[in-house]
Amino acid sequence: MELFRKSSFHCALPVFILLVCLFIILSNYVVFAFNYDVFTCFQSSKDANITSNYRTGYHFQPPKNCMNDPNAPMYYNGVYHLFYQYNPKGSTMNNIVWAHSVSKDLINWINLEPAIYPSKPFDKYGTWSGSATILPGNKPIILYTGVVDANMTQVQNYAVPANLSDPYLREWNKPDNNPLIVPDISITKTQFRDPTTAWMGKDGHWRIVVGSSRNRGGLAILYRSRNFMKWIKAEHPLHSSAKTGNWECPDFFPVSLQGSNGLDASYNGKYVKYVLKNSLPVAAFEYYTIGTYDAKQDRYIPDNTSVDGWKGLRLDYGIFYASKSFYDPSKDRRIVWGWSYELDGLPNNENNKGWAGIQAIPRKVWLDFSGKQLVQWPIEELKTLRKQNVRLSNKRLDNGEKIEVKGITASQADVEVTFSFSSLDKAEPFDPSWADLYAQDVCAIKGSTVPGGLGPFGLATLASQNLEEYTPVFFRVFKAQENFKVLMCSDAT
């Protein structure tokens, strides 16, 4: 499940959904509007030996085996490309190659042969994550991390299409002048990976960032190149931060201050902020900051409202990791892909069911009007999966009332729900001591069974017949000194 911050609520949910209003202690009433749509599965491929229990029809996943990080998503000549870390031999994270799928609508995908796999001295022990860049002349190129020895020494390589006239770019060559970048003596060679999409500065030089670590802190190492073949390490990193652990799968891109349209990585105009996202393996979460890019000094400076590491903003508060964004020029938007691993409990579950891992729902991302955080929303194409519609409108919920949404027969559903109140006067005060807590910590304090002024209210998903078990996705409204704060929570316990 992915959660998205916006004024209305949109979520992919399994069946047995109850719409609930729990412990709303106020004299006025709550009105909600509810839309529910059943959708068809866009993955038609099935394997006779693969168990279908819990397989999603809404997210991207291969027909079988293990997948993880999205690699180098791109839009090229009318086709969307998704490369991803994949084990073609089983459902565990071994034998990793770059799997390759293509689509014209981000919904219906064609699975191709792996694009990159260990085969040469510069990637004999592994072909890890990377990014794609479109060079002048409309020529795509991939940068990726290769592992060169059993000690896990990492280098940065490149690959190019074997045939640009092939609309699907099925085959990719790894030239013998690889690697392009090797770690110098100042770099931890086992923590040196995941090159970003390149951007070109006003000086005509290309730049990339490679994730790394120094003295237990995160490091975004900056490299420059005139011709994309010879890369020189900058004297200072693009950005660094102490005590966050290693930074991997970095992503660096501009966001507009004037609306929700996306920007190309090389955008050099006005009215722009920048985002630096890093995956923190110690925490297994994604964190990002909003800030300014000093192009002359090649430094990124987070705003004073953004904090690096665990106290900062997470890109997603669910199970979500190793994300990668790309600019989609066909619809002038930036799209983020991310990997959602699973917590099946038993080590052999993946082997027994024959698959593991999915790609989270691709979402459009842009800067919030406050300039302090990102806004995300599922790509509009997902609406094409909607079929049967179940609708409830203008239903009043009193304190403690629960309403079951009937007519749901699919195993998964797309839900849009809007709650409205006649007044916010009963919102409970926001405790100033919570300001230093993570949002999820406040969710734990003020859970779905703790009564409040306005809330909790929301959805009870995965609900058993008598609510012995359910997963609540719920909201609470608080009154702060100068404004209202809305807390959105989910509780898998």
CSV table of C-alpha atoms in Angstrom, one decimal:
chain,number,residue,atom,x,y,z
A,1,MET,CA,0.0,0.0,0.0
A,2,GLU,CA,1.2,3.5,-0.8
A,3,LEU,CA,0.1,6.5,1.1
A,4,PHE,CA,0.0,9.9,-0.6
A,5,ARG,CA,-0.3,13.3,1.1
A,6,LYS,CA,-3.1,15.4,-0.5
A,7,SER,CA,-6.4,17.0,0.5
A,8,SER,CA,-8.4,14.0,-0.7
A,9,PHE,CA,-7.4,10.4,-0.1
A,10,HIS,CA,-6.4,7.9,-2.7
A,11,CYS,CA,-5.1,4.4,-1.9
A,12,ALA,CA,-4.8,0.9,-3.4
A,13,LEU,CA,-6.6,-1.4,-1.0
A,14,PRO,CA,-7.6,-5.1,-0.8
A,15,VAL,CA,-11.1,-6.2,-0.3
A,16,PHE,CA,-13.2,-6.5,2.9
A,17,ILE,CA,-13.1,-2.8,3.3
A,18,LEU,CA,-15.1,-1.1,6.0
A,19,LEU,CA,-15.4,2.6,6.1
A,20,VAL,CA,-15.3,3.7,9.7
A,21,CYS,CA,-15.5,6.7,11.9
A,22,LEU,CA,-14.0,5.8,15.2
A,23,PHE,CA,-14.4,7.7,18.4
A,24,ILE,CA,-15.3,11.0,16.8
A,25,ILE,CA,-16.4,12.9,19.9
A,26,LEU,CA,-18.0,16.0,18.7
A,27,SER,CA,-21.5,17.4,18.5
A,28,ASN,CA,-21.4,18.2,14.8
A,29,TYR,CA,-21.5,15.4,12.2
A,30,VAL,CA,-19.1,14.0,9.6
A,31,VAL,CA,-20.0,13.7,5.9
A,32,PHE,CA,-18.0,11.7,3.5
A,33,ALA,CA,-18.2,10.9,-0.2
A,34,PHE,CA,-16.8,7.5,-1.4
A,35,ASN,CA,-15.8,6.1,-4.7
A,36,TYR,CA,-14.7,2.5,-5.3
A,37,ASP,CA,-13.5,1.0,-8.6
A,38,VAL,CA,-12.7,-2.6,-9.4
A,39,PHE,CA,-9.9,-2.9,-12.0
A,40,THR,CA,-8.6,-5.6,-14.2
A,41,CYS,CA,-5.2,-7.1,-13.8
A,42,PHE,CA,-2.7,-5.7,-16.3
A,43,GLN,CA,-0.2,-8.6,-15.9
A,44,SER,CA,-1.5,-11.5,-17.9
A,45,SER,CA,1.6,-13.7,-17.7
A,46,LYS,CA,1.3,-16.5,-15.2
A,47,ASP,CA,3.6,-19.4,-14.3
A,48,ALA,CA,2.1,-22.8,-13.5
A,49,ASN,CA,4.4,-23.2,-10.5
A,50,ILE,CA,3.8,-19.7,-9.1
A,51,THR,CA,1.3,-19.3,-6.3
A,52,SER,CA,-1.1,-16.4,-7.0
A,53,ASN,CA,-1.9,-15.7,-3.3
A,54,TYR,CA,-1.2,-12.0,-2.6
A,55,ARG,CA,0.2,-11.3,-6.1
A,56,THR,CA,-0.8,-7.8,-7.1
A,57,GLY,CA,-2.7,-6.8,-10.2
A,58,TYR,CA,-2.1,-3.2,-9.6
A,59,HIS,CA,1.6,-2.8,-9.3
A,60,PHE,CA,4.4,-3.8,-11.7
A,61,GLN,CA,6.1,-7.1,-11.1
A,62,PRO,CA,7.6,-9.8,-13.3
A,63,PRO,CA,5.8,-13.1,-13.8
A,64,LYS,CA,8.1,-14.8,-11.3
A,65,ASN,CA,11.3,-14.7,-9.3
A,66,CYS,CA,12.8,-11.9,-7.2
A,67,MET,CA,12.9,-8.2,-8.2
A,68,ASN,CA,14.2,-5.2,-6.3
A,69,ASP,CA,15.7,-1.8,-7.2
A,70,PRO,CA,14.2,0.1,-10.2
A,71,ASN,CA,17.1,1.1,-12.5
A,72,ALA,CA,17.3,3.8,-15.1
A,73,PRO,CA,13.6,4.4,-15.9
A,74,MET,CA,13.3,6.6,-19.0
A,75,TYR,CA,11.0,7.8,-21.7
A,76,TYR,CA,12.6,7.5,-25.2
A,77,ASN,CA,10.9,7.9,-28.6
A,78,GLY,CA,7.4,7.2,-27.3
A,79,VAL,CA,8.3,4.2,-25.2
A,80,TYR,CA,8.7,4.0,-21.4
A,81,HIS,CA,11.6,1.8,-20.3
A,82,LEU,CA,11.9,0.2,-16.8
A,83,PHE,CA,15.1,-1.6,-15.9
A,84,TYR,CA,15.2,-3.3,-12.5
A,85,GLN,CA,17.3,-5.6,-10.4
A,86,TYR,CA,16.2,-9.1,-11.0
A,87,ASN,CA,17.1,-12.7,-10.3
A,88,PRO,CA,16.2,-14.8,-13.3
A,89,LYS,CA,17.0,-18.1,-11.4
A,90,GLY,CA,14.9,-17.8,-8.3
A,91,SER,CA,13.0,-15.7,-5.7
A,92,THR,CA,16.0,-14.6,-3.6
A,93,MET,CA,18.4,-11.7,-4.1
A,94,ASN,CA,21.1,-13.6,-5.9
A,95,ASN,CA,22.3,-13.8,-9.6
A,96,ILE,CA,21.2,-10.2,-10.1
A,97,VAL,CA,20.8,-8.8,-13.7
A,98,TRP,CA,19.2,-5.7,-15.2
A,99,ALA,CA,15.8,-6.9,-16.3
A,100,HIS,CA,14.1,-4.8,-19.0
A,101,SER,CA,10.4,-4.1,-19.7
A,102,VAL,CA,8.8,-1.6,-22.0
A,103,SER,CA,5.4,0.1,-22.2
A,104,LYS,CA,3.6,2.8,-24.1
A,105,ASP,CA,1.3,3.7,-21.2
A,106,LEU,CA,3.0,2.7,-18.0
A,107,ILE,CA,0.3,0.1,-17.5
A,108,ASN,CA,0.7,-2.6,-20.1
A,109,TRP,CA,4.3,-4.0,-20.1
A,110,ILE,CA,6.3,-6.2,-22.4
A,111,ASN,CA,9.0,-8.2,-20.7
A,112,LEU,CA,12.3,-8.3,-22.7
A,113,GLU,CA,15.5,-10.2,-22.2
A,114,PRO,CA,17.9,-8.8,-19.6
A,115,ALA,CA,19.7,-5.7,-20.8
A,116,ILE,CA,22.8,-5.9,-18.6
A,117,TYR,CA,24.3,-8.8,-16.8
A,118,PRO,CA,27.7,-9.7,-15.3
A,119,SER,CA,30.0,-10.8,-18.1
A,120,LYS,CA,33.1,-8.7,-18.1
A,121,PRO,CA,36.0,-8.0,-15.7
A,122,PHE,CA,34.5,-4.6,-14.7
A,123,ASP,CA,31.2,-6.2,-13.6
A,124,LYS,CA,32.0,-9.9,-13.1
A,125,TYR,CA,30.7,-9.9,-9.5
A,126,GLY,CA,27.6,-7.8,-10.0
A,127,THR,CA,25.7,-5.3,-12.1
A,128,TRP,CA,24.1,-3.0,-9.6
A,129,SER,CA,21.9,0.1,-9.8
A,130,GLY,CA,22.3,3.1,-12.0
A,131,SER,CA,20.5,5.7,-14.1
A,132,ALA,CA,19.8,6.7,-17.7
A,133,THR,CA,20.6,10.0,-19.5
A,134,ILE,CA,19.6,11.1,-22.9
A,135,LEU,CA,22.7,12.7,-24.6
A,136,PRO,CA,22.6,15.3,-27.4
A,137,GLY,CA,21.5,13.7,-30.7
A,138,ASN,CA,18.8,11.8,-28.8
A,139,LYS,CA,21.2,9.0,-27.7
A,140,PRO,CA,20.4,7.2,-24.5
A,141,ILE,CA,23.2,6.0,-22.2
A,142,ILE,CA,23.1,4.0,-19.0
A,143,LEU,CA,25.5,4.5,-16.1
A,144,TYR,CA,25.6,1.6,-13.6
A,145,THR,CA,27.7,0.2,-10.8
A,146,GLY,CA,29.8,-2.9,-11.4
A,147,VAL,CA,31.4,-5.1,-8.8
A,148,VAL,CA,34.8,-6.2,-9.9
A,149,ASP,CA,36.0,-8.7,-7.2
A,150,ALA,CA,35.0,-10.9,-4.3
A,151,ASN,CA,35.9,-8.0,-1.9
A,152,MET,CA,32.9,-6.1,-3.4
A,153,THR,CA,35.0,-3.3,-4.9
A,154,GLN,CA,32.6,-1.0,-6.9
A,155,VAL,CA,33.2,1.0,-10.1
A,156,GLN,CA,31.0,3.0,-12.4
A,157,ASN,CA,30.4,1.7,-15.9
A,158,TYR,CA,28.3,2.6,-18.9
A,159,ALA,CA,26.2,0.8,-21.5
A,160,VAL,CA,24.7,2.0,-24.8
A,161,PRO,CA,22.0,0.5,-27.2
A,162,ALA,CA,23.3,-1.9,-29.8
A,163,ASN,CA,20.7,-0.7,-32.3
A,164,LEU,CA,19.0,2.8,-32.0
A,165,SER,CA,16.6,1.8,-34.7
A,166,ASP,CA,15.1,-0.9,-32.5
A,167,PRO,CA,12.1,0.9,-30.9
A,168,TYR,CA,12.4,-1.3,-27.7
A,169,LEU,CA,16.3,-1.0,-27.4
A,170,ARG,CA,16.4,-4.7,-26.7
A,171,GLU,CA,20.2,-5.1,-26.7
A,172,TRP,CA,22.8,-3.1,-24.9
A,173,ASN,CA,26.6,-3.1,-25.3
A,174,LYS,CA,29.2,-2.6,-22.5
A,175,PRO,CA,32.2,-1.1,-24.3
A,176,ASP,CA,35.7,-2.3,-23.3
A,177,ASN,CA,36.8,1.2,-22.2
A,178,ASN,CA,34.8,0.6,-19.0
A,179,PRO,CA,35.0,1.3,-16.1
A,180,LEU,CA,34.6,5.1,-16.5
A,181,ILE,CA,35.1,5.8,-12.8
A,182,VAL,CA,37.1,3.9,-10.2
A,183,PRO,CA,37.3,4.9,-6.4
A,184,ASP,CA,40.4,6.8,-5.4
A,185,ILE,CA,42.2,6.3,-2.1
A,186,SER,CA,39.8,8.7,-0.3
A,187,ILE,CA,36.7,6.7,-1.2
A,188,THR,CA,35.4,3.6,0.6
A,189,LYS,CA,35.5,1.2,-2.3
A,190,THR,CA,32.8,-1.1,-1.0
A,191,GLN,CA,30.4,1.9,-0.6
A,192,PHE,CA,30.6,3.6,-3.9
A,193,ARG,CA,27.5,3.0,-6.0
A,194,ASP,CA,24.4,4.0,-7.9
A,195,PRO,CA,25.3,6.9,-10.2
A,196,THR,CA,22.5,9.4,-10.8
A,197,THR,CA,21.1,10.7,-14.0
A,198,ALA,CA,23.6,13.2,-15.4
A,199,TRP,CA,22.8,16.9,-15.7
A,200,MET,CA,24.6,19.5,-17.9
A,201,GLY,CA,25.7,22.8,-16.4
A,202,LYS,CA,25.8,26.2,-18.1
A,203,ASP,CA,29.5,25.6,-18.7
A,204,GLY,CA,28.6,22.6,-21.0
A,205,HIS,CA,30.0,20.0,-18.6
A,206,TRP,CA,28.1,17.0,-17.4
A,207,ARG,CA,27.8,16.2,-13.8
A,208,ILE,CA,26.7,13.1,-11.8
A,209,VAL,CA,26.6,12.0,-8.2
A,210,VAL,CA,27.6,8.7,-6.8
A,211,GLY,CA,26.5,7.6,-3.3
A,212,SER,CA,29.1,6.8,-0.7
A,213,SER,CA,30.0,7.1,3.0
A,214,ARG,CA,32.8,8.7,5.0
A,215,ASN,CA,33.3,8.3,8.8
A,216,ARG,CA,29.8,6.9,9.1
A,217,GLY,CA,28.3,9.8,7.3
A,218,GLY,CA,26.6,10.1,4.0
A,219,LEU,CA,28.4,11.4,0.9
A,220,ALA,CA,27.1,12.5,-2.5
A,221,ILE,CA,30.4,12.4,-4.5
A,222,LEU,CA,30.3,14.8,-7.5
A,223,TYR,CA,32.0,14.0,-10.8
A,224,ARG,CA,32.3,16.3,-13.9
A,225,SER,CA,32.9,15.4,-17.6
A,226,ARG,CA,33.2,17.3,-20.9
A,227,ASN,CA,32.5,14.3,-23.1
A,228,PHE,CA,30.7,11.8,-20.8
A,229,MET,CA,33.7,9.4,-21.1
A,230,LYS,CA,36.4,11.0,-18.9
A,231,TRP,CA,35.1,11.9,-15.4
A,232,ILE,CA,37.0,14.0,-12.9
A,233,LYS,CA,36.1,13.9,-9.2
A,234,ALA,CA,35.3,17.3,-7.7
A,235,GLU,CA,37.3,18.6,-4.8
A,236,HIS,CA,34.3,18.6,-2.6
A,237,PRO,CA,31.1,16.5,-2.6
A,238,LEU,CA,27.8,17.9,-3.8
A,239,HIS,CA,26.6,17.4,-0.3
A,240,SER,CA,27.4,15.3,2.8
A,241,SER,CA,26.0,14.7,6.3
A,242,ALA,CA,27.4,13.2,9.5
A,243,LYS,CA,26.0,10.2,11.3
A,244,THR,CA,23.5,9.0,8.7
A,245,GLY,CA,25.4,6.0,7.4
A,246,ASN,CA,26.0,5.2,3.8
A,247,TRP,CA,24.0,7.0,1.1
A,248,GLU,CA,22.9,4.7,-1.7
A,249,CYS,CA,20.5,5.1,-4.7
A,250,PRO,CA,20.9,9.0,-4.7
A,251,ASP,CA,18.6,11.0,-6.8
A,252,PHE,CA,19.1,14.7,-7.5
A,253,PHE,CA,16.6,16.8,-9.6
A,254,PRO,CA,15.0,20.2,-9.9
A,255,VAL,CA,11.4,21.0,-9.0
A,256,SER,CA,9.4,24.0,-10.1
A,257,LEU,CA,8.3,26.8,-7.7
A,258,GLN,CA,5.4,27.5,-10.2
A,259,GLY,CA,3.1,24.6,-10.4
A,260,SER,CA,3.3,20.8,-10.7
A,261,ASN,CA,5.0,20.4,-14.0
A,262,GLY,CA,8.2,18.4,-14.0
A,263,LEU,CA,11.7,19.6,-15.0
A,264,ASP,CA,14.5,18.0,-16.9
A,265,ALA,CA,17.6,17.3,-14.8
A,266,SER,CA,19.6,19.9,-16.8
A,267,TYR,CA,17.0,22.7,-16.4
A,268,ASN,CA,18.8,26.0,-15.9
A,269,GLY,CA,15.9,28.4,-15.5
A,270,LYS,CA,14.5,30.5,-12.7
A,271,TYR,CA,11.9,29.7,-10.0
A,272,VAL,CA,13.3,26.3,-9.0
A,273,LYS,CA,14.3,24.4,-6.0
A,274,TYR,CA,16.3,21.1,-5.9
A,275,VAL,CA,15.7,17.7,-4.2
A,276,LEU,CA,18.4,15.4,-3.0
A,277,LYS,CA,17.1,12.0,-2.1
A,278,ASN,CA,19.1,9.2,-0.6
A,279,SER,CA,18.3,5.6,0.5
A,280,LEU,CA,19.7,4.8,3.9
A,281,PRO,CA,20.4,1.1,4.3
A,282,VAL,CA,20.8,1.3,8.0
A,283,ALA,CA,17.2,2.5,8.3
A,284,ALA,CA,15.9,0.8,5.1
A,285,PHE,CA,14.0,4.0,4.3
A,286,GLU,CA,14.2,6.9,1.8
A,287,TYR,CA,14.9,10.4,3.0
A,288,TYR,CA,15.1,13.7,1.1
A,289,THR,CA,15.7,17.4,1.6
A,290,ILE,CA,14.6,20.5,-0.4
A,291,GLY,CA,17.2,23.1,-1.0
A,292,THR,CA,19.2,25.3,-3.4
A,293,TYR,CA,21.9,24.2,-5.9
A,294,ASP,CA,24.8,26.6,-6.3
A,295,ALA,CA,25.8,25.9,-9.8
A,296,LYS,CA,28.9,28.0,-9.7
A,297,GLN,CA,30.3,26.2,-6.6
A,298,ASP,CA,28.6,22.9,-7.4
A,299,ARG,CA,27.1,22.6,-4.0
A,300,TYR,CA,23.7,21.7,-2.7
A,301,ILE,CA,22.5,23.5,0.4
A,302,PRO,CA,19.4,22.2,2.1
A,303,ASP,CA,16.9,24.7,3.3
A,304,ASN,CA,16.7,25.4,7.0
A,305,THR,CA,13.4,23.6,7.1
A,306,SER,CA,15.0,20.4,5.7
A,307,VAL,CA,17.1,18.0,7.8
A,308,ASP,CA,19.3,15.2,6.5
A,309,GLY,CA,18.8,11.7,7.8
A,310,TRP,CA,16.3,10.1,10.2
A,311,LYS,CA,14.9,13.4,11.5
A,312,GLY,CA,14.2,14.5,7.9
A,313,LEU,CA,11.4,13.9,5.4
A,314,ARG,CA,10.7,10.4,4.1
A,315,LEU,CA,9.8,9.9,0.5
A,316,ASP,CA,7.3,7.3,1.6
A,317,TYR,CA,6.2,6.1,5.0
A,318,GLY,CA,5.4,2.5,3.9
A,319,ILE,CA,7.7,-0.2,2.7
A,320,PHE,CA,9.5,1.7,-0.1
A,321,TYR,CA,13.2,1.8,-1.0
A,322,ALA,CA,15.8,2.4,-3.7
A,323,SER,CA,13.6,4.8,-5.6
A,324,LYS,CA,14.5,6.4,-8.9
A,325,SER,CA,12.8,9.3,-10.7
A,326,PHE,CA,12.8,10.4,-14.3
A,327,TYR,CA,11.5,13.3,-16.4
A,328,ASP,CA,8.7,12.4,-18.7
A,329,PRO,CA,8.7,15.0,-21.6
A,330,SER,CA,5.5,13.6,-23.1
A,331,LYS,CA,3.4,14.9,-20.2
A,332,ASP,CA,5.8,17.4,-18.7
A,333,ARG,CA,6.0,15.6,-15.4
A,334,ARG,CA,8.5,13.8,-13.1
A,335,ILE,CA,7.7,10.2,-12.1
A,336,VAL,CA,9.1,8.2,-9.2
A,337,TRP,CA,9.5,4.5,-9.2
A,338,GLY,CA,10.4,2.6,-6.0
A,339,TRP,CA,10.8,-1.0,-4.8
A,340,SER,CA,8.5,-2.5,-2.2
A,341,TYR,CA,9.9,-5.6,-0.6
A,342,GLU,CA,7.8,-7.9,1.5
A,343,LEU,CA,7.7,-9.1,5.1
A,344,ASP,CA,6.5,-12.6,4.7
A,345,GLY,CA,7.7,-13.7,8.1
A,346,LEU,CA,9.3,-17.1,7.1
A,347,PRO,CA,12.6,-17.4,5.2
A,348,ASN,CA,11.2,-20.0,2.8
A,349,ASN,CA,8.0,-18.2,1.9
A,350,GLU,CA,9.6,-16.5,-1.2
A,351,ASN,CA,10.8,-19.9,-2.5
A,352,ASN,CA,7.5,-21.6,-1.8
A,353,LYS,CA,5.5,-19.0,-3.7
A,354,GLY,CA,8.0,-18.5,-6.5
A,355,TRP,CA,8.3,-14.7,-6.4
A,356,ALA,CA,9.3,-11.8,-4.2
A,357,GLY,CA,9.1,-8.0,-4.5
A,358,ILE,CA,7.1,-5.5,-6.5
A,359,GLN,CA,7.5,-2.0,-7.8
A,360,ALA,CA,5.4,0.5,-5.9
A,361,ILE,CA,2.8,2.4,-7.8
A,362,PRO,CA,4.5,5.0,-10.0
A,363,ARG,CA,3.7,8.5,-8.8
A,364,LYS,CA,4.0,12.0,-10.2
A,365,VAL,CA,6.0,14.2,-7.8
A,366,TRP,CA,6.2,18.0,-7.5
A,367,LEU,CA,6.9,20.7,-4.9
A,368,ASP,CA,4.2,21.6,-2.4
A,369,PHE,CA,3.0,25.2,-2.5
A,370,SER,CA,4.7,25.8,0.8
A,371,GLY,CA,8.1,24.9,-0.8
A,372,LYS,CA,8.9,22.7,2.2
A,373,GLN,CA,8.1,19.2,1.0
A,374,LEU,CA,7.1,17.1,-2.1
A,375,VAL,CA,3.6,16.2,-3.1
A,376,GLN,CA,3.0,12.8,-4.8
A,377,TRP,CA,0.0,11.4,-6.6
A,378,PRO,CA,-0.5,8.1,-8.6
A,379,ILE,CA,0.0,8.6,-12.3
A,380,GLU,CA,-3.2,9.4,-14.1
A,381,GLU,CA,-2.9,6.3,-16.3
A,382,LEU,CA,-3.9,4.1,-13.4
A,383,LYS,CA,-7.5,5.2,-13.8
A,384,THR,CA,-7.7,3.2,-17.0
A,385,LEU,CA,-7.6,0.0,-14.8
A,386,ARG,CA,-10.9,1.0,-13.2
A,387,LYS,CA,-13.9,-1.1,-14.1
A,388,GLN,CA,-16.9,-1.7,-11.9
A,389,ASN,CA,-17.8,1.3,-9.7
A,390,VAL,CA,-19.2,1.2,-6.2
A,391,ARG,CA,-20.3,4.6,-4.9
A,392,LEU,CA,-21.5,5.9,-1.6
A,393,SER,CA,-22.3,9.6,-1.2
A,394,ASN,CA,-23.2,12.0,1.6
A,395,LYS,CA,-23.2,9.3,4.3
A,396,ARG,CA,-23.3,10.7,7.8
A,397,LEU,CA,-21.2,9.0,10.4
A,398,ASP,CA,-21.8,9.6,14.1
A,399,ASN,CA,-19.4,8.9,16.9
A,400,GLY,CA,-18.2,5.3,16.8
A,401,GLU,CA,-20.3,4.4,13.8
A,402,LYS,CA,-19.0,1.9,11.1
A,403,ILE,CA,-20.3,1.5,7.6
A,404,GLU,CA,-19.5,-1.5,5.5
A,405,VAL,CA,-19.0,-0.8,1.8
A,406,LYS,CA,-20.9,-3.6,0.0
A,407,GLY,CA,-20.6,-4.8,-3.5
A,408,ILE,CA,-16.8,-5.4,-3.4
A,409,THR,CA,-15.8,-8.7,-5.0
A,410,ALA,CA,-12.3,-8.0,-6.4
A,411,SER,CA,-9.2,-9.0,-4.4
A,412,GLN,CA,-7.9,-5.4,-4.8
A,413,ALA,CA,-9.5,-2.1,-5.2
A,414,ASP,CA,-8.8,1.6,-5.9
A,415,VAL,CA,-10.5,3.8,-3.4
A,416,GLU,CA,-11.1,7.6,-3.3
A,417,VAL,CA,-12.7,8.9,-0.2
A,418,THR,CA,-13.4,12.5,1.0
A,419,PHE,CA,-14.3,13.3,4.6
A,420,SER,CA,-15.8,16.7,5.4
A,421,PHE,CA,-16.9,18.4,8.7
A,422,SER,CA,-19.3,21.2,9.4
A,423,SER,CA,-16.7,22.7,11.8
A,424,LEU,CA,-13.1,22.2,13.0
A,425,ASP,CA,-13.8,23.7,16.4
A,426,LYS,CA,-13.5,20.4,18.2
A,427,ALA,CA,-10.0,19.6,16.9
A,428,GLU,CA,-7.8,18.6,19.8
A,429,PRO,CA,-4.7,20.7,20.6
A,430,PHE,CA,-1.4,19.7,19.0
A,431,ASP,CA,1.1,18.9,21.8
A,432,PRO,CA,4.3,21.1,21.2
A,433,SER,CA,6.4,18.2,22.4
A,434,TRP,CA,5.4,16.2,19.3
A,435,ALA,CA,7.3,18.6,17.1
A,436,ASP,CA,10.5,16.7,17.6
A,437,LEU,CA,8.9,13.3,17.0
A,438,TYR,CA,8.5,11.4,13.8
A,439,ALA,CA,5.0,11.4,12.3
A,440,GLN,CA,4.8,7.7,12.8
A,441,ASP,CA,5.6,8.1,16.5
A,442,VAL,CA,2.6,10.4,16.9
A,443,CYS,CA,0.5,7.9,15.1
A,444,ALA,CA,1.6,5.3,17.7
A,445,ILE,CA,0.7,7.7,20.5
A,446,LYS,CA,-2.6,8.6,19.0
A,447,GLY,CA,-3.7,5.3,17.4
A,448,SER,CA,-6.9,4.3,15.8
A,449,THR,CA,-8.6,3.3,19.1
A,450,VAL,CA,-7.6,6.5,21.0
A,451,PRO,CA,-10.5,8.9,21.0
A,452,GLY,CA,-10.0,12.5,20.0
A,453,GLY,CA,-11.7,15.7,19.0
A,454,LEU,CA,-11.7,15.3,15.2
A,455,GLY,CA,-10.7,11.7,14.7
A,456,PRO,CA,-9.7,9.1,14.3
A,457,PHE,CA,-11.7,8.5,11.1
A,458,GLY,CA,-10.8,6.6,8.0
A,459,LEU,CA,-10.8,3.1,6.5
A,460,ALA,CA,-10.6,-0.3,8.1
A,461,THR,CA,-8.9,-2.5,5.4
A,462,LEU,CA,-8.2,-6.2,5.4
A,463,ALA,CA,-11.1,-6.5,7.9
A,464,SER,CA,-12.4,-9.8,9.1
A,465,GLN,CA,-16.1,-10.3,9.5
A,466,ASN,CA,-16.3,-9.2,13.1
A,467,LEU,CA,-13.3,-6.8,13.1
A,468,GLU,CA,-11.1,-9.2,15.0
A,469,GLU,CA,-8.5,-8.2,12.6
A,470,TYR,CA,-8.2,-5.1,10.4
A,471,THR,CA,-5.6,-2.6,9.2
A,472,PRO,CA,-6.8,0.9,9.8
A,473,VAL,CA,-5.8,3.8,7.5
A,474,PHE,CA,-7.0,6.9,9.4
A,475,PHE,CA,-6.7,10.6,10.0
A,476,ARG,CA,-6.7,12.9,13.0
A,477,VAL,CA,-7.0,16.7,12.9
A,478,PHE,CA,-5.1,18.9,15.5
A,479,LYS,CA,-5.2,22.6,16.2
A,480,ALA,CA,-1.7,24.1,16.4
A,481,GLN,CA,-1.0,27.7,17.4
A,482,GLU,CA,-1.5,29.2,14.0
A,483,ASN,CA,-3.0,26.5,11.9
A,484,PHE,CA,-4.4,23.0,11.7
A,485,LYS,CA,-2.3,19.8,11.3
A,486,VAL,CA,-3.6,16.6,9.8
A,487,LEU,CA,-2.0,13.3,10.8
A,488,MET,CA,-2.4,10.4,8.4
A,489,CYS,CA,-1.6,6.9,9.8
A,490,SER,CA,-1.7,3.3,9.0
A,491,ASP,CA,-1.4,0.5,11.6
A,492,ALA,CA,-0.4,-3.0,10.5
A,493,THR,CA,-0.3,-4.4,14.0
